[in-house]
């Protein structure tokens, strides 16, 4: 654990230096190809840095923040787009670094507007909401110890619940940090995805929305722009959707490799591409009916949830087990508890020594 913490500090210190360099490049070199090639070594190095971490709790978030969020935002920054590009006044260095590698955004609207967005579920959630999820996690966690006596599919379903709650709680901690220390607003994360009425609703408005917000300008918009010239604007969204899900699948393969260090099986890519195809079909059907007919809300929610869970159990969650997420997470929690106990023991011995010395 101690060695991992040292590596963690080294990785983030390196990342901060690289982002400082990118901030200076933005001041010296105008947007375009030259700025892109000036930033390209940083992008490649940010892909390398997470390889120095081996734990889920430190390596997982770091790989997501640096290899995915920071790199995609830097790609946009190279061409004068995205949250890092502000004109005519450039971002200060602390804000630039925070926006580059964390899922945050400036609170640029009045508080009333923020409260309105929160009421819609796109902003902060109440402590009660997170508290209930912690209770659910605490109640279901002991079942893990009995997993050898439970049907494998039920275990995978249970892991789906664990994954969702853990992701939301981890990002809630990041949100609290950004709100208190940086006075910045966290980007929308999760909006009760189990209430989605369609795949569009699930992926576009409810599940891990920071990924949606970064894939839209980096993948969807460019592909849609090209497609509109080739097949017309009416169906241009379809290639954009497929490309976005394909890129998302590849990035998930990379993140899982950072954590598990096992050769990709490409089932994650298949999972996301399957959802991309399904969402494209959904768009075609909606255009065909043009809002004249739709399923009842209860039915559409059940069908959407059933499809997402079934495909996750089929293609996504087995990769969680393949990468030994559950084993590593349990081992790391035990190691962290022992690490804290050692620190407390050393501190108490030091105080005893001081007391004896002074006596």
CSV table of C-alpha atoms in Angstrom, one decimal:
chain,number,residue,atom,x,y,z
A,1,UNK,CA,0.0,0.0,0.0
A,2,UNK,CA,2.8,2.4,0.9
A,3,UNK,CA,4.5,1.8,-2.4
A,4,UNK,CA,1.3,2.4,-4.3
A,5,UNK,CA,0.7,5.7,-2.5
A,6,UNK,CA,4.2,6.8,-3.6
A,7,UNK,CA,3.5,5.8,-7.2
A,8,UNK,CA,0.1,7.7,-7.0
A,9,UNK,CA,1.8,10.9,-5.9
A,10,UNK,CA,4.4,10.5,-8.6
A,11,UNK,CA,1.8,9.9,-11.3
A,12,UNK,CA,-0.3,12.9,-10.3
A,13,UNK,CA,2.8,15.2,-9.9
A,14,UNK,CA,3.8,14.2,-13.4
A,15,UNK,CA,0.3,14.9,-14.7
A,16,UNK,CA,0.3,18.3,-13.1
A,17,UNK,CA,3.6,19.2,-14.8
A,18,UNK,CA,2.3,18.0,-18.2
A,19,UNK,CA,-0.9,20.0,-17.8
A,20,UNK,CA,1.1,23.1,-16.9
A,21,UNK,CA,3.1,22.6,-20.1
A,22,UNK,CA,-0.2,22.4,-22.1
A,23,UNK,CA,-1.4,25.5,-20.4
A,24,UNK,CA,1.7,27.3,-21.6
A,25,UNK,CA,1.4,25.9,-25.1
A,26,UNK,CA,-2.1,27.4,-25.2
A,27,UNK,CA,-0.7,30.8,-24.6
A,28,UNK,CA,2.1,30.5,-27.1
A,29,UNK,CA,0.7,28.5,-30.0
A,30,UNK,CA,-2.6,29.3,-31.6
A,31,UNK,CA,-5.2,26.5,-32.1
A,32,UNK,CA,-4.7,24.1,-35.0
A,33,UNK,CA,-2.4,21.4,-36.2
A,34,UNK,CA,0.8,22.9,-34.7
A,35,UNK,CA,-0.7,23.1,-31.2
A,36,UNK,CA,-2.0,19.5,-31.7
A,37,UNK,CA,1.5,18.2,-32.4
A,38,UNK,CA,2.9,20.2,-29.5
A,39,UNK,CA,0.4,18.5,-27.2
A,40,UNK,CA,0.5,15.0,-28.7
A,41,UNK,CA,3.5,13.8,-26.6
A,42,UNK,CA,1.5,14.8,-23.5
A,43,UNK,CA,-1.5,12.8,-24.6
A,44,UNK,CA,0.7,9.7,-25.2
A,45,UNK,CA,2.4,10.1,-21.8
A,46,UNK,CA,-1.0,10.5,-20.0
A,47,UNK,CA,-1.8,7.1,-21.5
A,48,UNK,CA,1.4,5.7,-20.0
A,49,UNK,CA,1.1,7.2,-16.5
A,50,UNK,CA,-1.7,4.9,-15.2
A,51,UNK,CA,0.5,1.8,-15.9
A,52,UNK,CA,2.4,2.8,-12.8
A,53,UNK,CA,-0.6,2.1,-10.6
A,54,UNK,CA,-2.0,-1.4,-9.8
A,55,UNK,CA,-4.9,-0.9,-7.4
A,56,UNK,CA,-8.6,-0.4,-8.2
A,57,UNK,CA,-9.2,2.5,-5.8
A,58,UNK,CA,-6.2,4.6,-6.9
A,59,UNK,CA,-5.5,3.3,-10.4
A,60,UNK,CA,-9.1,3.0,-11.6
A,61,UNK,CA,-10.1,6.7,-11.1
A,62,UNK,CA,-6.6,7.9,-12.2
A,63,UNK,CA,-6.8,6.0,-15.5
A,64,UNK,CA,-10.3,7.4,-16.2
A,65,UNK,CA,-9.4,11.0,-15.3
A,66,UNK,CA,-6.0,11.1,-17.2
A,67,UNK,CA,-6.3,8.6,-20.1
A,68,UNK,CA,-9.9,9.4,-20.9
A,69,UNK,CA,-11.1,12.7,-19.6
A,70,UNK,CA,-7.8,14.7,-19.8
A,71,UNK,CA,-6.8,13.3,-23.2
A,72,UNK,CA,-10.1,13.9,-24.9
A,73,UNK,CA,-10.3,17.4,-23.5
A,74,UNK,CA,-6.7,18.1,-24.6
A,75,UNK,CA,-7.7,16.9,-28.1
A,76,UNK,CA,-10.5,19.5,-28.2
A,77,UNK,CA,-8.1,22.2,-26.7
A,78,UNK,CA,-5.6,21.6,-29.5
A,79,UNK,CA,-8.2,22.9,-32.0
A,80,UNK,CA,-9.7,25.6,-29.8
A,81,UNK,CA,-12.7,23.7,-28.6
A,82,UNK,CA,-14.0,22.2,-25.4
A,83,UNK,CA,-14.0,23.4,-21.8
A,84,UNK,CA,-10.3,24.2,-21.8
A,85,UNK,CA,-10.6,26.8,-24.6
A,86,UNK,CA,-11.9,30.1,-23.3
A,87,UNK,CA,-11.7,33.2,-25.4
A,88,UNK,CA,-10.6,36.0,-25.2
A,89,UNK,CA,-9.4,35.4,-21.6
A,90,UNK,CA,-7.6,32.1,-21.0
A,91,UNK,CA,-8.2,30.0,-18.0
A,92,UNK,CA,-6.0,30.4,-15.0
A,93,UNK,CA,-3.6,27.5,-14.3
A,94,UNK,CA,-5.5,26.0,-11.3
A,95,UNK,CA,-8.8,26.1,-13.3
A,96,UNK,CA,-7.2,24.7,-16.4
A,97,UNK,CA,-5.7,21.7,-14.5
A,98,UNK,CA,-9.0,21.1,-12.6
A,99,UNK,CA,-11.1,21.2,-15.7
A,100,UNK,CA,-8.7,19.0,-17.7
A,101,UNK,CA,-8.5,16.0,-15.4
A,102,UNK,CA,-11.7,16.1,-13.3
A,103,UNK,CA,-15.3,15.8,-14.3
A,104,UNK,CA,-16.2,19.4,-13.4
A,105,UNK,CA,-17.5,22.5,-15.0
A,106,UNK,CA,-17.9,26.1,-14.0
A,107,UNK,CA,-21.1,27.2,-12.4
A,108,UNK,CA,-21.9,29.9,-14.9
A,109,UNK,CA,-25.7,30.2,-14.3
A,110,UNK,CA,-27.6,31.9,-11.5
A,111,UNK,CA,-28.4,29.8,-8.4
A,112,UNK,CA,-32.1,29.7,-9.3
A,113,UNK,CA,-31.2,28.0,-12.6
A,114,UNK,CA,-29.0,25.6,-10.8
A,115,UNK,CA,-31.7,24.7,-8.4
A,116,UNK,CA,-34.1,24.2,-11.3
A,117,UNK,CA,-31.6,21.8,-12.9
A,118,UNK,CA,-31.1,20.0,-9.7
A,119,UNK,CA,-34.8,19.4,-9.4
A,120,UNK,CA,-34.6,17.8,-12.8
A,121,UNK,CA,-31.9,15.5,-11.5
A,122,UNK,CA,-29.0,16.8,-13.5
A,123,UNK,CA,-27.1,18.4,-10.6
A,124,UNK,CA,-26.6,17.6,-6.9
A,125,UNK,CA,-28.5,14.9,-5.2
A,126,UNK,CA,-29.7,15.1,-1.6
A,127,UNK,CA,-27.7,13.4,1.2
A,128,UNK,CA,-30.7,11.1,1.7
A,129,UNK,CA,-30.4,9.8,-1.9
A,130,UNK,CA,-26.7,8.9,-1.3
A,131,UNK,CA,-27.5,7.6,2.2
A,132,UNK,CA,-30.1,5.2,0.8
A,133,UNK,CA,-27.6,3.9,-1.7
A,134,UNK,CA,-25.0,3.3,1.1
A,135,UNK,CA,-27.6,1.4,3.0
A,136,UNK,CA,-28.4,-0.8,0.0
A,137,UNK,CA,-24.7,-1.4,-0.5
A,138,UNK,CA,-24.2,-2.3,3.2
A,139,UNK,CA,-27.2,-4.7,3.2
A,140,UNK,CA,-26.2,-6.5,0.0
A,141,UNK,CA,-22.4,-6.5,0.6
A,142,UNK,CA,-22.5,-9.5,3.0
A,143,UNK,CA,-24.0,-11.6,0.2
A,144,UNK,CA,-20.7,-11.4,-1.6
A,145,UNK,CA,-19.3,-13.8,1.1
A,146,UNK,CA,-21.9,-16.4,0.1
A,147,UNK,CA,-21.3,-16.0,-3.7
A,148,UNK,CA,-20.1,-19.6,-4.0
A,149,UNK,CA,-23.6,-20.7,-3.0
A,150,UNK,CA,-25.5,-18.4,-5.3
A,151,UNK,CA,-26.3,-18.8,-9.0
A,152,UNK,CA,-23.6,-17.1,-11.1
A,153,UNK,CA,-26.1,-15.0,-13.0
A,154,UNK,CA,-27.4,-13.6,-9.7
A,155,UNK,CA,-23.9,-12.8,-8.6
A,156,UNK,CA,-23.4,-10.9,-11.8
A,157,UNK,CA,-26.7,-9.0,-11.2
A,158,UNK,CA,-25.5,-8.2,-7.7
A,159,UNK,CA,-22.2,-6.8,-9.2
A,160,UNK,CA,-24.2,-4.6,-11.5
A,161,UNK,CA,-25.7,-3.0,-8.3
A,162,UNK,CA,-22.3,-2.7,-6.7
A,163,UNK,CA,-20.8,-1.1,-9.8
A,164,UNK,CA,-23.5,1.5,-10.1
A,165,UNK,CA,-23.6,2.5,-6.4
A,166,UNK,CA,-19.8,2.6,-6.1
A,167,UNK,CA,-19.3,4.7,-9.2
A,168,UNK,CA,-22.0,7.2,-8.1
A,169,UNK,CA,-20.5,7.4,-4.6
A,170,UNK,CA,-16.9,7.8,-5.8
A,171,UNK,CA,-18.0,10.6,-8.2
A,172,UNK,CA,-20.0,12.2,-5.4
A,173,UNK,CA,-16.8,12.5,-3.3
A,174,UNK,CA,-15.1,14.2,-6.3
A,175,UNK,CA,-18.1,16.5,-6.5
A,176,UNK,CA,-17.9,17.5,-2.9
A,177,UNK,CA,-14.1,18.2,-3.3
A,178,UNK,CA,-14.7,20.4,-6.3
A,179,UNK,CA,-17.6,22.2,-4.7
A,180,UNK,CA,-15.8,23.0,-1.4
A,181,UNK,CA,-12.2,23.6,-2.5
A,182,UNK,CA,-12.4,24.7,-6.1
A,183,UNK,CA,-15.9,26.3,-6.1
A,184,UNK,CA,-16.6,24.4,-9.3
A,185,UNK,CA,-19.6,22.4,-10.2
A,186,UNK,CA,-19.4,18.7,-11.0
A,187,UNK,CA,-20.7,17.7,-14.4
A,188,UNK,CA,-23.9,15.6,-14.3
A,189,UNK,CA,-23.1,12.0,-13.4
A,190,UNK,CA,-26.0,9.6,-12.8
A,191,UNK,CA,-29.7,10.4,-12.8
A,192,UNK,CA,-31.4,7.3,-11.5
A,193,UNK,CA,-30.6,5.2,-14.6
A,194,UNK,CA,-33.0,2.4,-13.5
A,195,UNK,CA,-35.9,4.9,-14.4
A,196,UNK,CA,-34.8,5.2,-18.1
A,197,UNK,CA,-37.6,4.8,-20.6
A,198,UNK,CA,-35.4,4.2,-23.6
A,199,UNK,CA,-31.7,3.6,-24.5
A,200,UNK,CA,-31.5,7.2,-25.6
A,201,UNK,CA,-32.8,8.2,-22.2
A,202,UNK,CA,-30.4,5.8,-20.4
A,203,UNK,CA,-27.2,6.7,-22.2
A,204,UNK,CA,-28.0,10.4,-23.0
A,205,UNK,CA,-29.6,11.6,-19.8
A,206,UNK,CA,-29.0,9.2,-17.0
A,207,UNK,CA,-25.8,7.0,-17.1
A,208,UNK,CA,-22.3,8.4,-16.6
A,209,UNK,CA,-23.2,11.7,-18.3
A,210,UNK,CA,-19.6,13.1,-18.1
A,211,UNK,CA,-18.6,10.4,-20.7
A,212,UNK,CA,-21.5,11.5,-22.9
A,213,UNK,CA,-20.5,15.2,-22.6
A,214,UNK,CA,-16.9,14.4,-23.7
A,215,UNK,CA,-17.8,11.9,-26.5
A,216,UNK,CA,-20.3,14.3,-28.1
A,217,UNK,CA,-17.8,17.0,-29.2
A,218,UNK,CA,-14.9,14.6,-29.8
A,219,UNK,CA,-16.6,11.8,-31.7
A,220,UNK,CA,-20.3,12.3,-32.4
A,221,UNK,CA,-20.2,15.8,-33.8
A,222,UNK,CA,-17.2,15.3,-36.2
A,223,UNK,CA,-18.7,12.0,-37.5
A,224,UNK,CA,-22.1,13.5,-37.9
A,225,UNK,CA,-20.7,16.5,-39.8
A,226,UNK,CA,-19.0,14.1,-42.3
A,227,UNK,CA,-22.0,11.8,-42.5
A,228,UNK,CA,-24.4,14.7,-43.2
A,229,UNK,CA,-22.5,15.4,-46.4
A,230,UNK,CA,-22.5,11.7,-47.5
A,231,UNK,CA,-26.0,10.4,-46.5
A,232,UNK,CA,-27.9,13.6,-45.7
A,233,UNK,CA,-28.7,15.2,-42.3
A,234,UNK,CA,-31.8,13.0,-41.6
A,235,UNK,CA,-29.7,9.9,-41.0
A,236,UNK,CA,-26.4,11.5,-40.1
A,237,UNK,CA,-26.9,10.8,-36.4
A,238,UNK,CA,-26.7,7.1,-36.9
A,239,UNK,CA,-23.0,6.8,-37.8
A,240,UNK,CA,-22.2,9.4,-35.1
A,241,UNK,CA,-24.0,7.1,-32.5
A,242,UNK,CA,-22.2,4.0,-33.7
A,243,UNK,CA,-18.8,5.7,-33.7
A,244,UNK,CA,-19.4,7.1,-30.2
A,245,UNK,CA,-20.2,3.7,-28.8
A,246,UNK,CA,-17.3,2.1,-30.6
A,247,UNK,CA,-14.8,4.6,-29.1
A,248,UNK,CA,-16.5,4.2,-25.7
A,249,UNK,CA,-16.0,0.4,-25.9
A,250,UNK,CA,-12.3,0.8,-26.8
A,251,UNK,CA,-11.7,3.2,-24.0
A,252,UNK,CA,-13.4,0.8,-21.5
A,253,UNK,CA,-11.0,-1.9,-22.8
A,254,UNK,CA,-8.1,0.4,-22.0
A,255,UNK,CA,-9.4,1.3,-18.6
A,256,UNK,CA,-10.0,-2.4,-17.7
A,257,UNK,CA,-6.5,-3.2,-18.9
A,258,UNK,CA,-5.0,-0.6,-16.6
A,259,UNK,CA,-6.8,-2.2,-13.6
A,260,UNK,CA,-6.7,-5.9,-14.4
A,261,UNK,CA,-3.5,-6.0,-16.6
A,262,UNK,CA,-5.1,-8.8,-18.6
A,263,UNK,CA,-5.3,-9.2,-22.4
A,264,UNK,CA,-8.6,-7.6,-23.7
A,265,UNK,CA,-11.2,-10.1,-24.9
A,266,UNK,CA,-13.1,-7.3,-26.7
A,267,UNK,CA,-16.4,-8.3,-25.1
A,268,UNK,CA,-16.6,-4.7,-23.7
A,269,UNK,CA,-16.3,-3.3,-27.2
A,270,UNK,CA,-19.0,-5.8,-28.3
A,271,UNK,CA,-21.3,-4.7,-25.4
A,272,UNK,CA,-21.0,-1.0,-26.3
A,273,UNK,CA,-21.3,-1.5,-30.1
A,274,UNK,CA,-24.4,-3.7,-29.5
A,275,UNK,CA,-25.9,-0.8,-27.6
A,276,UNK,CA,-24.9,1.6,-30.3
A,277,UNK,CA,-26.7,-0.6,-32.9
A,278,UNK,CA,-29.7,-0.9,-30.7
A,279,UNK,CA,-29.9,2.8,-30.1
A,280,UNK,CA,-29.6,3.5,-33.8
A,281,UNK,CA,-32.5,1.1,-34.4
A,282,UNK,CA,-34.4,2.9,-31.7
A,283,UNK,CA,-33.8,6.3,-33.4
A,284,UNK,CA,-35.0,4.9,-36.8
A,285,UNK,CA,-38.2,3.5,-35.2
A,286,UNK,CA,-38.9,6.8,-33.4
A,287,UNK,CA,-38.4,8.7,-36.7
A,288,UNK,CA,-40.7,6.3,-38.5
A,289,UNK,CA,-43.6,6.7,-36.0
A,290,UNK,CA,-42.8,10.4,-35.5
A,291,UNK,CA,-44.2,10.4,-32.0
A,292,UNK,CA,-47.6,9.1,-33.1
A,293,UNK,CA,-47.3,5.9,-31.0
A,294,UNK,CA,-45.3,5.0,-27.9
A,295,UNK,CA,-45.2,2.4,-25.1
A,296,UNK,CA,-46.6,3.1,-21.7
A,297,UNK,CA,-43.9,4.5,-19.4
A,298,UNK,CA,-44.0,1.5,-17.1
A,299,UNK,CA,-43.6,-0.9,-20.0
A,300,UNK,CA,-40.8,1.1,-21.6
A,301,UNK,CA,-38.9,1.3,-18.3
A,302,UNK,CA,-39.1,-2.4,-17.7
A,303,UNK,CA,-38.0,-3.2,-21.3
A,304,UNK,CA,-35.1,-0.8,-21.1
A,305,UNK,CA,-33.9,-2.0,-17.7
A,306,UNK,CA,-34.3,-5.6,-18.8
A,307,UNK,CA,-32.2,-5.0,-22.0
A,308,UNK,CA,-29.5,-3.1,-20.2
A,309,UNK,CA,-29.2,-5.7,-17.4
A,310,UNK,CA,-29.3,-8.7,-19.7
A,311,UNK,CA,-26.6,-7.4,-22.0
A,312,UNK,CA,-24.5,-6.3,-19.1
A,313,UNK,CA,-24.7,-9.8,-17.5
A,314,UNK,CA,-23.9,-11.3,-20.9
A,315,UNK,CA,-21.0,-9.1,-22.0
A,316,UNK,CA,-19.9,-6.5,-19.5
A,317,UNK,CA,-20.0,-8.0,-16.0
A,318,UNK,CA,-18.0,-11.1,-17.0
A,319,UNK,CA,-15.1,-8.8,-17.8
A,320,UNK,CA,-15.3,-7.4,-14.2
A,321,UNK,CA,-14.7,-10.9,-13.0
A,322,UNK,CA,-12.1,-11.6,-15.6
A,323,UNK,CA,-10.1,-8.6,-14.4
A,324,UNK,CA,-10.6,-9.8,-10.8
A,325,UNK,CA,-12.2,-6.5,-9.7
A,326,UNK,CA,-14.0,-8.2,-6.8
A,327,UNK,CA,-10.9,-10.0,-5.5
A,328,UNK,CA,-8.7,-6.9,-5.8
A,329,UNK,CA,-11.2,-4.6,-4.3
A,330,UNK,CA,-11.6,-6.8,-1.2
A,331,UNK,CA,-7.9,-7.3,-0.9
A,332,UNK,CA,-7.2,-3.6,-1.2
A,333,UNK,CA,-9.9,-2.7,1.4
A,334,UNK,CA,-8.2,-5.1,3.9
A,335,UNK,CA,-4.8,-3.7,3.0
A,336,UNK,CA,-6.0,-0.1,3.6
A,337,UNK,CA,-7.5,-1.0,7.0
A,338,UNK,CA,-4.2,-2.7,8.0
A,339,UNK,CA,-2.3,0.4,6.7
A,340,UNK,CA,-4.5,2.7,8.9
A,341,UNK,CA,-4.0,0.4,11.9
A,342,UNK,CA,-0.3,0.6,11.5
A,343,UNK,CA,-0.3,4.3,11.3
A,344,UNK,CA,-2.4,4.5,14.5
A,345,UNK,CA,-0.1,2.1,16.2
A,346,UNK,CA,3.0,4.1,15.3
A,347,UNK,CA,1.3,7.3,16.4
A,348,UNK,CA,0.3,5.9,19.8
A,349,UNK,CA,3.9,4.5,20.3
A,350,UNK,CA,5.4,7.8,19.4
A,351,UNK,CA,3.1,9.6,21.9
A,352,UNK,CA,4.0,7.1,24.6
A,353,UNK,CA,7.7,7.6,23.9
A,354,UNK,CA,7.3,11.4,24.1
A,355,UNK,CA,5.4,11.0,27.4
A,356,UNK,CA,8.1,8.8,28.9
A,357,UNK,CA,10.8,11.1,27.7
A,358,UNK,CA,9.2,14.2,29.2
A,359,UNK,CA,8.6,12.3,32.4
